[in-house]
CSV table of C-alpha atoms and ligand atoms in Angstrom, one decimal:
chain,number,residue,atom,x,y,z
H,1,MET,CA,22.4,-9.8,17.7
H,2,ALA,CA,21.9,-12.2,14.7
H,3,ASP,CA,24.8,-12.3,12.2
H,4,LYS,CA,22.7,-11.1,9.4
H,5,THR,CA,20.4,-8.1,9.7
H,6,PHE,CA,17.5,-7.1,7.5
H,7,PRO,CA,15.7,-3.7,6.9
H,8,LEU,CA,12.3,-3.4,8.5
H,9,GLY,CA,9.0,-2.7,6.9
H,10,ILE,CA,6.1,-1.2,8.9
H,11,ASP,CA,2.6,-0.8,7.4
H,12,VAL,CA,0.4,1.7,9.2
H,13,GLY,CA,-3.3,1.0,8.4
H,14,GLY,CA,-6.6,2.2,9.8
H,15,SER,CA,-7.1,-1.0,11.9
H,16,GLY,CA,-3.6,-2.4,12.4
H,17,ILE,CA,0.1,-1.5,12.5
H,18,LYS,CA,2.1,-4.4,11.0
H,19,GLY,CA,5.8,-4.9,10.8
H,20,ALA,CA,8.5,-7.4,9.9
H,21,PRO,CA,12.2,-7.6,8.9
H,22,VAL,CA,12.4,-8.3,5.2
H,23,ASP,CA,14.9,-10.5,3.3
H,24,LEU,CA,15.3,-8.5,0.1
H,25,SER,CA,17.2,-11.3,-1.6
H,26,ARG,CA,13.9,-13.3,-1.6
H,27,GLY,CA,11.3,-10.6,-1.1
H,28,GLU,CA,10.0,-12.4,2.0
H,29,PHE,CA,9.7,-11.8,5.7
H,30,ALA,CA,12.8,-12.8,7.6
H,31,ALA,CA,10.7,-13.3,10.8
H,32,GLU,CA,7.1,-13.7,11.7
H,33,ARG,CA,5.1,-10.5,11.2
H,34,LEU,CA,4.0,-8.5,14.3
H,35,ARG,CA,0.6,-6.8,14.3
H,36,ILE,CA,-0.7,-4.3,16.9
H,37,ASP,CA,-4.1,-2.6,16.8
H,38,THR,CA,-4.0,1.0,15.6
H,39,PRO,CA,-4.8,3.2,18.6
H,40,GLU,CA,-8.3,4.7,18.5
H,41,HIS,CA,-6.7,8.2,18.7
H,42,SER,CA,-4.2,7.5,15.8
H,43,THR,CA,-2.2,10.7,16.1
H,44,PRO,CA,1.4,10.8,14.8
H,45,GLN,CA,2.7,10.6,18.4
H,46,ASN,CA,0.6,7.6,19.4
H,47,VAL,CA,1.4,5.8,16.2
H,48,ILE,CA,5.2,6.6,16.4
H,49,ASP,CA,5.2,5.1,20.0
H,50,ILE,CA,3.9,1.8,18.5
H,51,ILE,CA,6.4,1.9,15.6
H,52,ALA,CA,9.2,2.4,18.1
H,53,GLY,CA,7.9,-0.7,19.9
H,54,VAL,CA,7.8,-2.8,16.7
H,55,ALA,CA,11.4,-1.6,15.9
H,56,GLU,CA,12.5,-2.7,19.4
H,57,THR,CA,10.9,-6.1,19.0
H,58,PHE,CA,12.9,-6.8,15.9
H,59,VAL,CA,16.2,-5.3,17.0
H,60,ALA,CA,18.0,-8.6,16.9
H,61,GLN,CA,16.9,-9.2,13.3
H,62,SER,CA,17.3,-5.7,12.0
H,63,GLY,CA,20.0,-4.0,14.0
H,64,ASP,CA,20.4,-0.4,12.8
H,65,ARG,CA,19.2,-1.2,9.2
H,66,PRO,CA,16.8,1.3,7.5
H,67,ILE,CA,13.1,1.3,8.3
H,68,GLY,CA,10.4,1.9,5.7
H,69,VAL,CA,7.0,3.1,7.0
H,70,THR,CA,3.8,3.2,4.9
H,71,VAL,CA,0.9,5.5,5.7
H,72,PRO,CA,-2.5,5.6,3.9
H,73,ALA,CA,-1.8,9.2,2.7
H,74,VAL,CA,0.1,11.3,0.2
H,75,VAL,CA,3.7,11.7,1.4
H,76,THR,CA,6.0,14.2,-0.2
H,77,HIS,CA,9.7,14.3,1.0
H,78,GLY,CA,8.7,12.6,4.2
H,79,VAL,CA,5.9,15.0,5.0
H,80,VAL,CA,2.3,13.6,5.2
H,81,ARG,CA,0.0,15.8,3.1
H,82,THR,CA,-3.5,14.2,3.3
H,83,ALA,CA,-5.5,12.1,5.7
H,84,ALA,CA,-8.4,10.3,3.9
H,85,ASN,CA,-8.5,7.3,6.3
H,86,ILE,CA,-6.3,8.4,9.2
H,87,ASP,CA,-6.4,11.1,11.9
H,88,ASP,CA,-6.3,14.6,10.5
H,89,SER,CA,-3.4,15.6,12.8
H,90,TRP,CA,-1.1,13.8,10.4
H,91,ILE,CA,-1.5,16.5,7.8
H,92,ASP,CA,1.8,18.5,7.5
H,93,ALA,CA,3.6,16.2,10.0
H,94,ASP,CA,7.2,15.6,9.0
H,95,ALA,CA,6.8,11.9,9.7
H,96,ALA,CA,10.2,10.9,8.4
H,97,GLU,CA,12.0,13.4,10.6
H,98,LEU,CA,10.0,12.6,13.7
H,99,LEU,CA,10.7,8.9,13.2
H,100,ARG,CA,14.4,9.4,12.5
H,101,GLU,CA,14.8,11.4,15.7
H,102,ARG,CA,12.9,8.8,17.7
H,103,LEU,CA,14.5,5.7,16.2
H,104,GLY,CA,18.0,7.0,15.4
H,105,ARG,CA,18.0,5.0,12.1
H,106,PRO,CA,17.5,5.9,8.4
H,107,VAL,CA,13.7,6.1,7.8
H,108,THR,CA,11.7,6.4,4.6
H,109,VAL,CA,7.9,7.2,4.8
H,110,LEU,CA,5.8,6.5,1.8
H,111,ASN,CA,2.2,6.0,0.6
H,112,ASP,CA,0.8,2.5,1.3
H,113,ALA,CA,-0.2,1.8,-2.2
H,114,ASP,CA,3.1,3.0,-3.6
H,115,ALA,CA,4.9,0.6,-1.2
H,116,ALA,CA,2.6,-2.3,-2.3
H,117,GLY,CA,3.3,-1.4,-5.9
H,118,VAL,CA,7.1,-1.3,-5.4
H,119,ALA,CA,6.9,-4.8,-3.9
H,120,GLU,CA,4.7,-6.2,-6.7
H,121,MET,CA,7.0,-4.7,-9.4
H,122,GLN,CA,10.1,-6.2,-7.7
H,123,PHE,CA,8.9,-9.5,-6.4
H,124,GLY,CA,5.4,-10.1,-7.5
H,125,ALA,CA,2.9,-9.8,-10.3
H,126,GLY,CA,4.6,-6.9,-12.1
H,127,ARG,CA,8.1,-8.3,-12.1
H,128,GLY,CA,9.9,-7.3,-15.3
H,129,VAL,CA,6.8,-5.8,-16.9
H,130,PRO,CA,7.7,-2.8,-19.1
H,131,GLY,CA,5.3,0.0,-20.1
H,132,THR,CA,2.6,1.6,-18.0
H,133,VAL,CA,1.5,-0.5,-15.0
H,134,LEU,CA,-1.2,0.5,-12.6
H,135,LEU,CA,-1.7,-1.2,-9.2
H,136,ALA,CA,-4.9,-0.5,-7.3
H,137,THR,CA,-5.4,-1.7,-3.8
H,138,LEU,CA,-9.0,-2.4,-2.9
H,139,GLY,CA,-9.4,-2.1,0.9
H,140,THR,CA,-11.0,0.5,3.2
H,141,GLY,CA,-10.1,3.0,0.5
H,142,ILE,CA,-8.6,2.6,-3.0
H,143,GLY,CA,-4.9,3.3,-3.2
H,144,THR,CA,-3.1,3.4,-6.5
H,145,ALA,CA,0.5,3.2,-7.7
H,146,LEU,CA,1.6,4.0,-11.3
H,147,PHE,CA,4.8,2.7,-12.9
H,148,VAL,CA,6.3,3.6,-16.2
H,149,ASP,CA,9.0,1.1,-17.3
H,150,GLY,CA,9.3,0.0,-13.6
H,151,VAL,CA,9.7,3.6,-12.3
H,152,LEU,CA,7.2,4.8,-9.8
H,153,VAL,CA,5.2,8.0,-10.3
H,154,PRO,CA,4.6,8.7,-6.6
H,155,ASN,CA,1.4,9.7,-4.9
H,156,THR,CA,-1.2,9.1,-7.6
H,157,GLU,CA,-4.6,9.3,-5.9
H,158,PHE,CA,-6.8,7.7,-8.5
H,159,GLY,CA,-9.0,6.3,-5.6
H,160,HIS,CA,-10.5,9.7,-5.4
H,161,VAL,CA,-11.5,10.3,-9.1
H,162,GLU,CA,-15.1,11.2,-9.4
H,163,LEU,CA,-17.3,8.3,-10.5
H,164,ASP,CA,-21.0,8.8,-11.1
H,165,GLY,CA,-20.9,11.8,-8.9
H,166,HIS,CA,-19.2,10.1,-6.0
H,167,ASP,CA,-15.6,9.8,-4.7
H,168,ALA,CA,-14.7,6.5,-6.5
H,169,GLU,CA,-13.4,4.7,-3.4
H,170,SER,CA,-16.7,5.2,-1.6
H,171,ARG,CA,-18.4,3.2,-4.4
H,172,ALA,CA,-15.8,0.7,-5.5
H,173,ALA,CA,-13.5,-0.1,-2.5
H,174,ASN,CA,-13.8,-3.4,-0.8
H,175,SER,CA,-15.3,-1.6,2.2
H,176,ALA,CA,-18.3,-0.5,0.0
H,177,ARG,CA,-18.9,-4.1,-1.0
H,178,LYS,CA,-19.0,-5.1,2.7
H,179,THR,CA,-21.0,-2.2,4.2
H,180,GLU,CA,-23.5,-2.2,1.3
H,181,ASP,CA,-23.6,-6.0,1.4
H,182,LEU,CA,-23.1,-6.1,-2.4
H,183,SER,CA,-23.0,-9.4,-4.3
H,184,TRP,CA,-19.7,-10.2,-6.1
H,185,ASP,CA,-21.6,-9.5,-9.4
H,186,LYS,CA,-22.9,-6.1,-8.2
H,187,TRP,CA,-19.5,-5.1,-6.9
H,188,ALA,CA,-17.8,-6.2,-10.1
H,189,GLU,CA,-20.1,-3.9,-12.1
H,190,ARG,CA,-18.8,-1.0,-10.0
H,191,LEU,CA,-15.2,-2.1,-10.5
H,192,HIS,CA,-15.8,-2.4,-14.2
H,193,ARG,CA,-17.1,1.2,-14.3
H,194,TYR,CA,-14.1,2.3,-12.2
H,195,PHE,CA,-11.4,0.6,-14.1
H,196,SER,CA,-12.9,1.5,-17.5
H,197,HIS,CA,-12.8,5.1,-16.4
H,198,LEU,CA,-9.1,4.8,-15.4
H,199,GLU,CA,-8.3,3.0,-18.6
H,200,GLY,CA,-9.7,5.9,-20.6
H,201,LEU,CA,-7.4,8.3,-18.7
H,202,LEU,CA,-4.2,6.2,-18.6
H,203,TRP,CA,-4.3,3.4,-21.1
H,204,PRO,CA,-2.2,1.0,-18.9
H,205,ASP,CA,-0.6,-2.1,-20.4
H,206,LEU,CA,-1.3,-4.0,-17.2
H,207,ILE,CA,-3.6,-3.5,-14.1
H,208,ILE,CA,-2.7,-5.3,-10.9
H,209,VAL,CA,-5.4,-5.6,-8.3
H,210,GLY,CA,-4.1,-5.7,-4.7
H,211,GLY,CA,-5.4,-5.6,-1.2
H,212,GLY,CA,-6.6,-8.5,0.9
H,213,VAL,CA,-9.6,-9.1,-1.5
H,214,SER,CA,-7.1,-10.0,-4.3
H,215,LYS,CA,-7.0,-13.5,-2.6
H,216,LYS,CA,-10.6,-13.9,-3.9
H,217,SER,CA,-9.9,-12.6,-7.4
H,218,GLU,CA,-11.6,-15.6,-9.0
H,219,LYS,CA,-14.9,-14.2,-7.7
H,220,PHE,CA,-14.7,-10.9,-9.5
H,221,LEU,CA,-11.8,-10.4,-11.9
H,222,ASP,CA,-13.3,-12.5,-14.8
H,223,LEU,CA,-16.4,-10.4,-14.6
H,224,LEU,CA,-14.6,-7.3,-15.7
H,225,ASP,CA,-14.4,-6.7,-19.4
H,226,LEU,CA,-11.5,-4.4,-19.9
H,227,ARG,CA,-9.1,-3.5,-22.7
H,228,SER,CA,-6.1,-3.9,-20.5
H,229,LYS,CA,-4.8,-7.1,-19.0
H,230,ILE,CA,-5.9,-7.2,-15.3
H,231,ILE,CA,-4.4,-9.7,-12.8
H,232,PRO,CA,-4.3,-10.2,-9.1
H,233,ALA,CA,-1.4,-9.1,-7.0
H,234,GLN,CA,0.8,-11.9,-5.6
H,235,LEU,CA,2.0,-10.5,-2.3
H,236,GLN,CA,-1.4,-9.4,-1.0
H,237,ASN,CA,-1.3,-8.0,2.5
H,238,ASP,CA,2.5,-8.5,2.8
H,239,ALA,CA,3.2,-6.1,-0.1
H,240,GLY,CA,3.2,-2.9,1.9
H,241,ILE,CA,5.8,-4.2,4.4
H,242,ILE,CA,8.0,-5.6,1.7
H,243,GLY,CA,7.9,-2.5,-0.5
H,244,ALA,CA,8.5,-0.2,2.5
H,245,ALA,CA,11.6,-2.2,3.5
H,246,TYR,CA,12.8,-2.3,-0.1
H,247,GLN,CA,12.4,1.5,-0.6
H,248,ALA,CA,14.0,2.3,2.7
H,249,GLU,CA,17.1,0.3,1.8
H,250,LEU,CA,17.3,1.9,-1.7
H,251,ASP,CA,16.9,5.4,-0.3
H,252,SER,CA,19.6,4.9,2.3
H,253,SER,CA,22.1,3.6,-0.3
H,254,ARG,CA,21.7,6.7,-2.4
D,1,LIG,C1,-5.8,7.5,0.4
D,1,LIG,C2,-4.6,7.0,-0.3
D,1,LIG,C3,-4.3,5.6,0.2
D,1,LIG,C4,-5.5,4.7,0.0
D,1,LIG,C5,-5.4,3.3,0.5
D,1,LIG,C6,-7.0,6.6,0.1
D,1,LIG,O1,-8.1,7.0,0.7
D,1,LIG,O2,-6.2,8.8,-0.1
D,1,LIG,O3,-3.5,7.8,0.0
D,1,LIG,O4,-3.2,5.1,-0.6
D,1,LIG,O5,-6.7,5.3,0.6
D,1,LIG,O6,-5.1,3.3,1.9
């Protein structure tokens, strides 16, 4: 086993399950990330089997350090409560307890956007920013994380506010841009409607836009005319893994 061990972050998404040990002194992966396709039947049992495999792969780098796992769902006290973009059988599963039993290590399970937000606030675009900060991840769905003076208000689900009679994420997520083949301008109009609506509800000091598409922020962020400052995330697709590992380490030291 390596001299130095690191907590593990694992990000469970609709298409892939990704994990890496995380060096929290730098907010960076301590080894190359592993990605495995999410099984077609993505039940808790099938996904937990894959998570156990990822943990096994990194045992030399992570020893018995805590594991943080993100899911694209509301999670209260380790129990998954919704399933907008994952198998319905997750609802009411005590994911944290199931994983602890299986892995024999401290486990934290949290919402994917909350994990990404935690990472951005610690190591990325939100570092040291006081006041109200909203992170929105634009991917298959829209995930949100809300911070007040750096403290997370967990499980905000602002991706599901109603926008022009629709579930907002079905109009403004990056998946809507792709499936409807929207130009960047057209998609930016929808994002503008979406973020203006959220602004009126929350009056954030800063909005951070995350998800893989934040790499291409120059194509759409300048087209949004908002009252709040809006900037791209810095950790992009690594944020979930880094935030999960950070939160797991924090929880286990409490
Ligand atoms: C879910 C959220 C999740 C987001 C991003 C939404 O559909 O309701 O819990 O954070 O997708 O994956």
